[in-house]
Coordinates of N, CA, C and O in Angstrom, one line a residue:
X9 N -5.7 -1.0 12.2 CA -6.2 -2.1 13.1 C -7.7 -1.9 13.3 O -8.3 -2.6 14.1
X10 N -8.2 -0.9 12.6 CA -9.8 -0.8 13.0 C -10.0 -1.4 11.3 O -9.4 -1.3 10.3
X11 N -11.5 -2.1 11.7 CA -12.3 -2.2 10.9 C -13.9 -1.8 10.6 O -14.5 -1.2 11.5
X12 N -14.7 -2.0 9.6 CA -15.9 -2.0 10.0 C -16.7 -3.2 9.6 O -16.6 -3.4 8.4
X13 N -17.5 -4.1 10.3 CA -18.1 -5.1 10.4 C -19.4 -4.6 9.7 O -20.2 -3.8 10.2
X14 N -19.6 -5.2 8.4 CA -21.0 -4.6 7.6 C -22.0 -6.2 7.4 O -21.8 -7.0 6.5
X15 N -23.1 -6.3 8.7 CA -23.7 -7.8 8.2 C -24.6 -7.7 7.0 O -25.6 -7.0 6.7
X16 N -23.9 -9.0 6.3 CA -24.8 -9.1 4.9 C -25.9 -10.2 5.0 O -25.6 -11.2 5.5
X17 N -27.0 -9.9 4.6 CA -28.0 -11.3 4.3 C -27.7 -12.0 3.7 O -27.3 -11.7 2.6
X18 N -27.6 -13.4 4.3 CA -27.4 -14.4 3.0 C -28.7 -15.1 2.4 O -28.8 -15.6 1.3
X19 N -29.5 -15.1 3.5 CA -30.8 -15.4 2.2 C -32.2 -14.1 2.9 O -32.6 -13.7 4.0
X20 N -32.4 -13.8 1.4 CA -33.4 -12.7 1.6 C -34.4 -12.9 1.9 O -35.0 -11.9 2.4
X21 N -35.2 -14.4 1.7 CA -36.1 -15.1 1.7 C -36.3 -15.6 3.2 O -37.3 -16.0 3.8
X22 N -35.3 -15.5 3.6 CA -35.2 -16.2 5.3 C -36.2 -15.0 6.2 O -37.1 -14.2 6.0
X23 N -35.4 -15.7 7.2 CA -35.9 -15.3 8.4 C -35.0 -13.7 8.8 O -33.8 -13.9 9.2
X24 N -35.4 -12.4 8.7 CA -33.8 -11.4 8.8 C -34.1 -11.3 10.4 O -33.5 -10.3 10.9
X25 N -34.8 -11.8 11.2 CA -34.5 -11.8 12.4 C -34.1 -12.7 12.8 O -34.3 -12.8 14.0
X26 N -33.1 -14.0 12.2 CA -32.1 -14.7 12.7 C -30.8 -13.8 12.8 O -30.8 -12.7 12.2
X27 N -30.0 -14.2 13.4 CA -28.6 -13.8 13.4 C -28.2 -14.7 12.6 O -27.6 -14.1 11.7
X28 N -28.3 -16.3 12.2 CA -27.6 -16.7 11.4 C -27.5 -16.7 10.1 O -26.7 -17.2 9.3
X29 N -28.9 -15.8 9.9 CA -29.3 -15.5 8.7 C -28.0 -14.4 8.1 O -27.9 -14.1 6.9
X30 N -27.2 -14.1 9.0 CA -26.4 -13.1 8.4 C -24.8 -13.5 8.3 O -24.3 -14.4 9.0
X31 N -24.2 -12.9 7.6 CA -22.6 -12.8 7.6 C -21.9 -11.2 7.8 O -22.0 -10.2 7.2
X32 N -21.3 -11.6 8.8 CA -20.6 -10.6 8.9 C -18.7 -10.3 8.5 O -17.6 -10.8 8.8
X33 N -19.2 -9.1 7.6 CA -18.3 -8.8 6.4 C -17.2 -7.4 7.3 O -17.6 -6.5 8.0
X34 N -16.0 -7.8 7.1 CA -15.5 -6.5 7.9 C -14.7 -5.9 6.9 O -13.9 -6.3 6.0
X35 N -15.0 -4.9 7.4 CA -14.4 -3.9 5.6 C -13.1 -2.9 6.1 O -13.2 -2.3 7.2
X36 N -12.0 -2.9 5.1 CA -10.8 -3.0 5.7 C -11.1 -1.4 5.2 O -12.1 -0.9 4.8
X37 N -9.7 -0.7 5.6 CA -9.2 0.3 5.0 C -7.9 -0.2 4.8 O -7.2 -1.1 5.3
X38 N -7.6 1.1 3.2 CA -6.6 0.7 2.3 C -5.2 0.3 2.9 O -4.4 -0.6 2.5
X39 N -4.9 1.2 4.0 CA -3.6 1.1 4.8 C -4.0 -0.8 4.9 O -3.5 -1.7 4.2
X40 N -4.8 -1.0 5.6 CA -4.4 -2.8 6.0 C -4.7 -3.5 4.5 O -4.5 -4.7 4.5
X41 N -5.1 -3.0 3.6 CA -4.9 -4.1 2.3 C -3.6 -4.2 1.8 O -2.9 -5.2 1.5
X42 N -3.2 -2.4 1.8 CA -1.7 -2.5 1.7 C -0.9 -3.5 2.3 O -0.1 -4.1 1.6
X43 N -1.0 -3.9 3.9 CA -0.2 -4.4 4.5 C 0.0 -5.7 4.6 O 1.0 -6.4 5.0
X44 N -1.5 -6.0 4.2 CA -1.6 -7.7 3.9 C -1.4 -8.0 2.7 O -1.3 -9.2 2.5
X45 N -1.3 -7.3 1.8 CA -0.8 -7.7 0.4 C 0.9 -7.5 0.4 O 1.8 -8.2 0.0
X46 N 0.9 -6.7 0.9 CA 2.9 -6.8 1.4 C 3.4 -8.2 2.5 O 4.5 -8.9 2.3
X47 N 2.6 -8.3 3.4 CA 2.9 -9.9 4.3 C 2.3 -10.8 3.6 O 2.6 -12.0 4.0
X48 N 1.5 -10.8 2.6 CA 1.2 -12.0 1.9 C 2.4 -12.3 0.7 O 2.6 -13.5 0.3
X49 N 3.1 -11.4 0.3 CA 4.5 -11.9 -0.3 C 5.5 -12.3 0.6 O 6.6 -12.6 0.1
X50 N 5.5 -12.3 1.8 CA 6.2 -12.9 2.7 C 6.1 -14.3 3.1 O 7.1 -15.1 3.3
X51 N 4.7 -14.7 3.3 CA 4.1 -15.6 3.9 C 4.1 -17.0 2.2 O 3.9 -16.9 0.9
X52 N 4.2 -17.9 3.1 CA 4.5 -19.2 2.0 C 3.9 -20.2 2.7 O 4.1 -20.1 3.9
X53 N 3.1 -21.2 2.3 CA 2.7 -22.3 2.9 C 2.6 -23.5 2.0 O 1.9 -23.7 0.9
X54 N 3.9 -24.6 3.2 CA 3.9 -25.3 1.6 C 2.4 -26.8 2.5 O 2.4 -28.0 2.2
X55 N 1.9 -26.3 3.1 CA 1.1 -27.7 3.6 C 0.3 -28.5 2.2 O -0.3 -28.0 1.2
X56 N 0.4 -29.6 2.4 CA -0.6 -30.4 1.5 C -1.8 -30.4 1.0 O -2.3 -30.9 -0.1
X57 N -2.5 -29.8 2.1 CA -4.2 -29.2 2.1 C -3.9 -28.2 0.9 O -4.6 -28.7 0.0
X58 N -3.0 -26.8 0.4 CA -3.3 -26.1 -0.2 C -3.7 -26.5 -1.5 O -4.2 -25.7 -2.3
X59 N -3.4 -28.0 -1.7 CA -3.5 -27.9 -3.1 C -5.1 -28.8 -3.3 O -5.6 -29.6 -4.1
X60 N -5.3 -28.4 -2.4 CA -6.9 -29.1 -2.6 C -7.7 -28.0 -2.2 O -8.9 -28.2 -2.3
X61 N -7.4 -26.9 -1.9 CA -8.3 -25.8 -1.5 C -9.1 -25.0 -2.3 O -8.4 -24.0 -2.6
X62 N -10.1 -25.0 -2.8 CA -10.8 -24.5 -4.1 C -11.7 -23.1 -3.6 O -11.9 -22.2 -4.4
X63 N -12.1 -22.9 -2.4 CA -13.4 -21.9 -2.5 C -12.4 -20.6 -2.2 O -12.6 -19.5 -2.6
X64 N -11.5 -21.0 -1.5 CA -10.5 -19.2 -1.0 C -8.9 -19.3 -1.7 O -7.9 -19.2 -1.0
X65 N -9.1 -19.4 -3.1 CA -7.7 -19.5 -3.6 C -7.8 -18.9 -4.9 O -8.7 -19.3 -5.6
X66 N -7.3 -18.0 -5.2 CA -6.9 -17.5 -6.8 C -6.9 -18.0 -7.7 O -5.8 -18.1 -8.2
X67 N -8.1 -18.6 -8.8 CA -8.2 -19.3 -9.7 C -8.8 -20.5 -9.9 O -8.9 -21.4 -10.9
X68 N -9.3 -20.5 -8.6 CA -10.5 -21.6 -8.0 C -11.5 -21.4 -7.5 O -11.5 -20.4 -6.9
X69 N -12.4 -22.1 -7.5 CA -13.7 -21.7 -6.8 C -14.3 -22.7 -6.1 O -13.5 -23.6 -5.9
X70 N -15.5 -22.9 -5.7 CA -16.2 -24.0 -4.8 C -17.2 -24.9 -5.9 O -17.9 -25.9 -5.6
X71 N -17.0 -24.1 -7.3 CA -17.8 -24.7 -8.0 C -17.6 -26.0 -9.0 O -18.3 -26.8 -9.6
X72 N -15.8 -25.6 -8.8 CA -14.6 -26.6 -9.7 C -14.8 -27.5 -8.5 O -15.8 -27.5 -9.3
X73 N -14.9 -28.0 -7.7 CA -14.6 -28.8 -5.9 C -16.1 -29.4 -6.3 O -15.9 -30.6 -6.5
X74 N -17.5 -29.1 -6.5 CA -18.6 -29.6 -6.4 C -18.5 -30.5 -7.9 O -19.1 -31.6 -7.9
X75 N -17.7 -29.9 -9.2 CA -17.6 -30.6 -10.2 C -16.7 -31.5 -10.4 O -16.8 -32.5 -11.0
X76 N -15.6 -31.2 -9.8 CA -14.8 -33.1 -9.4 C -15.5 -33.8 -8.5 O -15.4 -35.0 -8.7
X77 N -16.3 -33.5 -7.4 CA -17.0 -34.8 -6.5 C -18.0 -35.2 -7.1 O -18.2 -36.4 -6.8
X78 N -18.9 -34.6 -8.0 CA -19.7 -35.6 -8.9 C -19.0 -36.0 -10.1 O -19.4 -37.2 -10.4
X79 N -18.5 -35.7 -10.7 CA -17.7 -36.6 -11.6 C -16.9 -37.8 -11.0 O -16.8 -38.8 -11.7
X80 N -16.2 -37.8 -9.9 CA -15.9 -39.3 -9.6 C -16.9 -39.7 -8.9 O -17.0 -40.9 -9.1
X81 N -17.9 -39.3 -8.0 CA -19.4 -40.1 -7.5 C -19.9 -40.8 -8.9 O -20.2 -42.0 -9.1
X82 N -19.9 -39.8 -10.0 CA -20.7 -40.8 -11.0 C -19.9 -41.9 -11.8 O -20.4 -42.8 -12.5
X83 N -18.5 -41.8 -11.4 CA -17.9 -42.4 -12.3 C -17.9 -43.8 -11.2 O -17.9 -44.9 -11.9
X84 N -17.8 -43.9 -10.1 CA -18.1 -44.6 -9.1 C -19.1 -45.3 -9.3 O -19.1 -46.4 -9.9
X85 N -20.0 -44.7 -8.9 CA -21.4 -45.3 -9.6 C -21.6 -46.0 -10.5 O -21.7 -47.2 -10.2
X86 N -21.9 -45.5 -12.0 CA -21.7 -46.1 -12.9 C -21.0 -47.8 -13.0 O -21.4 -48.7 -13.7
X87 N -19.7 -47.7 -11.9 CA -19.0 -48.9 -12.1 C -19.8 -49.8 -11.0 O -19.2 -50.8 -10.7
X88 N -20.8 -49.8 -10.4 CA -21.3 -50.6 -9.6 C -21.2 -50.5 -8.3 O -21.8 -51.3 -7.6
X89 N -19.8 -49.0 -7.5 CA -19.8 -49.1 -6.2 C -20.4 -48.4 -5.7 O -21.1 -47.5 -6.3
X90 N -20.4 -48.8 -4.5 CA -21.2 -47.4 -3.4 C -20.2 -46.7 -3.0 O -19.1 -47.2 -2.8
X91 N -20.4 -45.2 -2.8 CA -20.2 -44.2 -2.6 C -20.1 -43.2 -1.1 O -21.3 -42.9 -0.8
X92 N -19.5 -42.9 -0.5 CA -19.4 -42.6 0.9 C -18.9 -41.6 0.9 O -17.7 -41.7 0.9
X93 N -19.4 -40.0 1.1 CA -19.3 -38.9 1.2 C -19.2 -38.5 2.7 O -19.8 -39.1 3.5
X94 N -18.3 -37.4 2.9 CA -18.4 -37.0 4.5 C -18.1 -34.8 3.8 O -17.7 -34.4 2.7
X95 N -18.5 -34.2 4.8 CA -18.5 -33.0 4.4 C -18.4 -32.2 6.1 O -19.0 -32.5 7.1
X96 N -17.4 -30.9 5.8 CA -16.9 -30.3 7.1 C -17.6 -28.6 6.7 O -17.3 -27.9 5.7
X97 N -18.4 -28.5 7.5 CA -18.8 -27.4 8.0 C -18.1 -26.3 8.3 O -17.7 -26.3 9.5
X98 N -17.7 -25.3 7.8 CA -16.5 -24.3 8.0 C -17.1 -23.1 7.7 O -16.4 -22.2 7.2
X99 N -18.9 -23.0 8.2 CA -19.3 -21.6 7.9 C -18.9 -21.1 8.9 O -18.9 -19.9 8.5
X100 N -18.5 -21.1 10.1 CA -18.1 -19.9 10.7 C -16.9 -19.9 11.6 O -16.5 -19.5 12.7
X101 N -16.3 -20.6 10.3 CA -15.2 -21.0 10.7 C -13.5 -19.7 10.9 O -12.5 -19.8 11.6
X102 N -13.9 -18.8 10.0 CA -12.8 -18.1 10.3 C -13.1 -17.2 11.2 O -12.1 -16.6 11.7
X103 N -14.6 -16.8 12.1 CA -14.8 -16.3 13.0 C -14.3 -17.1 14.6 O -14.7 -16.6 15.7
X104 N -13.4 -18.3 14.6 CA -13.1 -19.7 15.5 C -11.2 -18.9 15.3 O -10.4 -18.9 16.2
X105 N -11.1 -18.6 14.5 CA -9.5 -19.4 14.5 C -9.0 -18.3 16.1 O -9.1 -17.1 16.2
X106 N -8.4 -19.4 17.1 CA -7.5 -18.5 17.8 C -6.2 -18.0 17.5 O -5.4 -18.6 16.8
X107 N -5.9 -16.4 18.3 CA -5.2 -16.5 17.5 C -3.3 -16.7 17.5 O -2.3 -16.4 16.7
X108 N -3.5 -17.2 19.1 CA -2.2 -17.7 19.7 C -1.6 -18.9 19.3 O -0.4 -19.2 19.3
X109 N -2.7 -19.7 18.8 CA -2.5 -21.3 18.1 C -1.8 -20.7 16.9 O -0.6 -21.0 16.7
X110 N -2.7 -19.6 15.9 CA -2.1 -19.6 14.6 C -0.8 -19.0 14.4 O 0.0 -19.5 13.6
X111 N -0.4 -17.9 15.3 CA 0.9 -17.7 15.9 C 1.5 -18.8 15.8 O 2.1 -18.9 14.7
X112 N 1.7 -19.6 16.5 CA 2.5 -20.8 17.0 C 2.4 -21.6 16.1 O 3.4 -22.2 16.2
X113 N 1.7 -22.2 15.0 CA 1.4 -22.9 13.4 C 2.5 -21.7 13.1 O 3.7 -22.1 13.1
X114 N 2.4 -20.5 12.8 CA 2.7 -20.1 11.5 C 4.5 -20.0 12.1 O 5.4 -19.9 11.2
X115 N 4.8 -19.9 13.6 CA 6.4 -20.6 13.9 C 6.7 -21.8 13.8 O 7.9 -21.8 13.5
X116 N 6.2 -22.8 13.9 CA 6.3 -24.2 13.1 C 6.2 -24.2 12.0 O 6.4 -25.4 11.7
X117 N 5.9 -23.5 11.1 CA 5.8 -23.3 9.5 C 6.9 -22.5 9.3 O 6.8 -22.2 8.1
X118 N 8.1 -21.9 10.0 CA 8.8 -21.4 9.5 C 8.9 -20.0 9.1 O 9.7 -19.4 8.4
X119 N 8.0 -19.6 9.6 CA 7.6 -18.0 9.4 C 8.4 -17.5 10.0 O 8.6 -17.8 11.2
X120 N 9.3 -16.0 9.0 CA 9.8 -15.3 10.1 C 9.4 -14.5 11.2 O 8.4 -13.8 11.0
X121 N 10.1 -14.6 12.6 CA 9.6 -13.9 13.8 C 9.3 -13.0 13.6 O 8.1 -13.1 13.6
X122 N 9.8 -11.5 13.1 CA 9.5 -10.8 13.0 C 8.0 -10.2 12.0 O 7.3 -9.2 12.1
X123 N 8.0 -11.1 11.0 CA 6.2 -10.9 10.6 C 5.3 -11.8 11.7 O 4.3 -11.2 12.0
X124 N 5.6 -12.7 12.1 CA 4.6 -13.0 13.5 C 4.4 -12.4 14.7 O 3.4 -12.6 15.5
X125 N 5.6 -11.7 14.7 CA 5.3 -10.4 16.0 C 4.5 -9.4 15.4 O 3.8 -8.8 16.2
X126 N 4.5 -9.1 14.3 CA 4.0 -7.8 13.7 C 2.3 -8.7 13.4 O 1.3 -7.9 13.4
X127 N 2.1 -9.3 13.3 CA 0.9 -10.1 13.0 C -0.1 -10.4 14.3 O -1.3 -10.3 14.3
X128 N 0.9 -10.7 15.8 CA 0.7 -10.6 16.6 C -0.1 -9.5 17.4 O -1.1 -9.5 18.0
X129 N 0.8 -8.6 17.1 CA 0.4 -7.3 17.7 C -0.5 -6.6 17.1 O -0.9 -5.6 17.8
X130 N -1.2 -6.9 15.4 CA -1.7 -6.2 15.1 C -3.0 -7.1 15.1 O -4.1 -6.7 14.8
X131 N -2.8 -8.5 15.5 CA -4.4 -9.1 15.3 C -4.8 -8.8 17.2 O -5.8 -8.4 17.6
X132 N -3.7 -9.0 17.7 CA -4.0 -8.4 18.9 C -5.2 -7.1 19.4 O -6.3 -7.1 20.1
X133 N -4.5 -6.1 18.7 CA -5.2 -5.2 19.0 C -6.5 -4.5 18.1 O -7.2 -3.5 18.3
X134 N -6.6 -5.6 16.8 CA -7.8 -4.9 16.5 C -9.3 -4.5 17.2 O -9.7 -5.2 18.1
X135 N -10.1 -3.5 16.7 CA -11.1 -3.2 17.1 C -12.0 -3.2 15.6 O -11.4 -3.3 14.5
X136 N -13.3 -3.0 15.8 CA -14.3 -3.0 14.8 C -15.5 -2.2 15.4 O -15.5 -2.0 16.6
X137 N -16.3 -1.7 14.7 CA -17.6 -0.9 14.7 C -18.8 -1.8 13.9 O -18.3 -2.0 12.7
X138 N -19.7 -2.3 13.9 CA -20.7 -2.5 13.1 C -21.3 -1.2 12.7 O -21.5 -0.3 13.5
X139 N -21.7 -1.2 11.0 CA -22.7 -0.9 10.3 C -23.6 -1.1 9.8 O -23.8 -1.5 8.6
X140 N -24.5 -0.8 10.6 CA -26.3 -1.3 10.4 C -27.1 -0.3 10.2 O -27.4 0.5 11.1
X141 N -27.5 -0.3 8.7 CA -28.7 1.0 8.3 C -28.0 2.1 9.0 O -28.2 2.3 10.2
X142 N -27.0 2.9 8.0 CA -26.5 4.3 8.4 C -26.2 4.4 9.7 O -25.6 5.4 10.0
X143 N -26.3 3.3 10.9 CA -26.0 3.6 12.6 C -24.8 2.8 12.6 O -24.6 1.6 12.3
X144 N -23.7 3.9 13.0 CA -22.4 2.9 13.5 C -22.4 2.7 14.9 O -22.8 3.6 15.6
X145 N -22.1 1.7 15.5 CA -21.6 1.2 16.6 C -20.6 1.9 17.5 O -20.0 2.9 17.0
X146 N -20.2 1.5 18.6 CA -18.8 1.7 19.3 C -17.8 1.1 19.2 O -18.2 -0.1 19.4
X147 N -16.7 1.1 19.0 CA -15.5 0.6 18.6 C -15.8 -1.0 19.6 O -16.6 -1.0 20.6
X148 N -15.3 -1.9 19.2 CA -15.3 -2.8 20.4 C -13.7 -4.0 19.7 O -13.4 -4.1 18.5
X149 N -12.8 -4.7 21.1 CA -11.7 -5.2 20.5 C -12.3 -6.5 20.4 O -13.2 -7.0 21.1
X150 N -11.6 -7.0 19.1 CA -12.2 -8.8 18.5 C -11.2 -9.4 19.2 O -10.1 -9.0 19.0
X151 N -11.4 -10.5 20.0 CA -10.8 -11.3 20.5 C -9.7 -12.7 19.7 O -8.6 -13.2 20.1
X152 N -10.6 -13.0 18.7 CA -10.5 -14.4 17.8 C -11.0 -14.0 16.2 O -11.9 -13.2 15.9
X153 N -10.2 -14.9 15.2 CA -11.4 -14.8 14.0 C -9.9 -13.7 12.9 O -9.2 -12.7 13.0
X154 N -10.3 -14.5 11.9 CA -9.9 -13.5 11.1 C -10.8 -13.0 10.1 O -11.9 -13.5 10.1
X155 N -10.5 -11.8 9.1 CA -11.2 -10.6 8.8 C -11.8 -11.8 7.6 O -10.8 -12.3 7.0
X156 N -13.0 -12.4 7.2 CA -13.6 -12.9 6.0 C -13.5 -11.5 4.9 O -14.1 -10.4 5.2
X157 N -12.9 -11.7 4.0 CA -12.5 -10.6 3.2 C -11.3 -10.3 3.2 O -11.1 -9.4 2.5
X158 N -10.6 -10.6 3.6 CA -8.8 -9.6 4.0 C -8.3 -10.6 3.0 O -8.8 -11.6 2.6
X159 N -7.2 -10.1 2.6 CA -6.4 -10.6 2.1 C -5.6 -11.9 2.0 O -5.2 -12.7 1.1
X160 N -5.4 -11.9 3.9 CA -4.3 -13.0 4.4 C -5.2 -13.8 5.2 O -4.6 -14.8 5.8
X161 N -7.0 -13.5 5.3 CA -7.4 -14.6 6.1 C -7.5 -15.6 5.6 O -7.6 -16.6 6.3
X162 N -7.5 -15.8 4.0 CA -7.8 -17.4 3.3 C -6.6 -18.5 4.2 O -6.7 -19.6 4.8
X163 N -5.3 -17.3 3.8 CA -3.5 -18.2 3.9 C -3.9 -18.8 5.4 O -3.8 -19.9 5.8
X164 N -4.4 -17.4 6.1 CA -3.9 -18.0 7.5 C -5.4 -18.7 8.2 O -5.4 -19.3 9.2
X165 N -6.2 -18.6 7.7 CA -7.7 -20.0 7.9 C -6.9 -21.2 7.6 O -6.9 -22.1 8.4
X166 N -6.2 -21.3 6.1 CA -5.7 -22.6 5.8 C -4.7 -23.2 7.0 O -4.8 -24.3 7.6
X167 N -3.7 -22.0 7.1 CA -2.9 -22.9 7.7 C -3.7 -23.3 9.5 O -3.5 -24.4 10.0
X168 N -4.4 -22.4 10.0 CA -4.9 -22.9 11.0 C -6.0 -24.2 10.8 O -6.3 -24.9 11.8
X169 N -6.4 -24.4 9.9 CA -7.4 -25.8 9.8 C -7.1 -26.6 9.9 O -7.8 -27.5 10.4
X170 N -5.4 -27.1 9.5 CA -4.7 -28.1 9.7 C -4.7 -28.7 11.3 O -4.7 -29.9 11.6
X171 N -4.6 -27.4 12.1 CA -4.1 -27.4 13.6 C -5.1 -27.7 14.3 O -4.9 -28.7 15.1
X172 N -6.6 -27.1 14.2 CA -7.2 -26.6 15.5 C -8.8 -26.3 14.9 O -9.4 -26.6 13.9
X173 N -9.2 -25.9 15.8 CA -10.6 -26.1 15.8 C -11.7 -27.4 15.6 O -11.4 -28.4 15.0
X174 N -12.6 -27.3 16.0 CA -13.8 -28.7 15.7 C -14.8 -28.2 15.2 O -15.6 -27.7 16.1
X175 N -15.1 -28.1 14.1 CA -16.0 -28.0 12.7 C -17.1 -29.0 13.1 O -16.9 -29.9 13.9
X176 N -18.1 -28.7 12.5 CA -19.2 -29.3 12.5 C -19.1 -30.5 11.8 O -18.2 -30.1 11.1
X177 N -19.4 -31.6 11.5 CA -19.1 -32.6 10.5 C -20.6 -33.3 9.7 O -21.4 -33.7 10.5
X178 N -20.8 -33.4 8.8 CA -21.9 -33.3 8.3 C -21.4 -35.1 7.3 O -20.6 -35.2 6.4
X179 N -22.5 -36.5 7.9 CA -21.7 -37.1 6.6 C -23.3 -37.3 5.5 O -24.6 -37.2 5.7
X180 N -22.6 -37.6 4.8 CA -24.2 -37.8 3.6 C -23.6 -39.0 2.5 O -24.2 -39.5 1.6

């Protein structure tokens, strides 16, 4: 249930004295990969969204997702219509999800009790350290947010986006 929180730059070119300039990456140990790759053969989600999900899914990416929306924009185009794009903001989005809601989704989904108690208890109680230039931090407990990197946060981001949170909305 501990992690370590390692912030990465995402542009080097920026500003590194934003905070938003960064992402914060939490780096598991093997015991919790083990255990999320064991509850991730448990966990099933048959929602409709999964099959449109390209950037956090096995065999997809965000770049197959950018090349079907210009291929029908142009194919759109081409035929004479206008085109009307809307786009949802979800950078810091798995740092949002609560995580009593996703509990309560993932029992409306049918999930057995007993992996949502154990899910419970262990998102419950995690703690994290940041790693910044060789200085570790003091343990501190995360309240919300699942691990960006883990195993089971794509499953359980998805199934919580259905439910909850308010994303930035961006239309173009």
């Amino acid at each position: 249930m501990q992690s370590t929180i390692r912030p990465l730059v995402k542009n080097k070119g920026g500003d590194l004295t934003d905070p938003n300039n960064y992402r914060a990456i939490a780096l598991a140990n093997m015991e919790t990969k083990i255990l999320e790759s064991i509850l991730m053969d448990k966990l099933h989600s048959y929602d409709d969204c999964d099959k449109y999900q390209y950037g956090i899914k096995k065999g997809h990416s965000t770049a197959m997702c950018t090349s079907a929306v210009k291929k029908v924009t142009d194919d759109y185009i081409n035929r004479g219509s206008h085109v009307f794009l809307s786009f949802v903001d979800f950078s810091k989005a798995f740092d949002r999800v609560n995580y009593w809601k996703l509990f309560s989704q993932l029992l409306d989904d049918g999930i057995e009790l007993c992996f949502v108690k154990l899910l419970a208890f262990w998102y419950s109680n995690q703690t994290a350290c940041v790693l910044w230039q060789n200085t570790v931090s003091h343990y501190f407990l995360i309240g919300n947010g699942t691990r960006q990197g883990g195993i089971l946060s794509p499953y359980l981001f998805t199934d919580m986006s259905v439910v909850s949170f308010s994303p930035s909305v961006h239309a173009g």
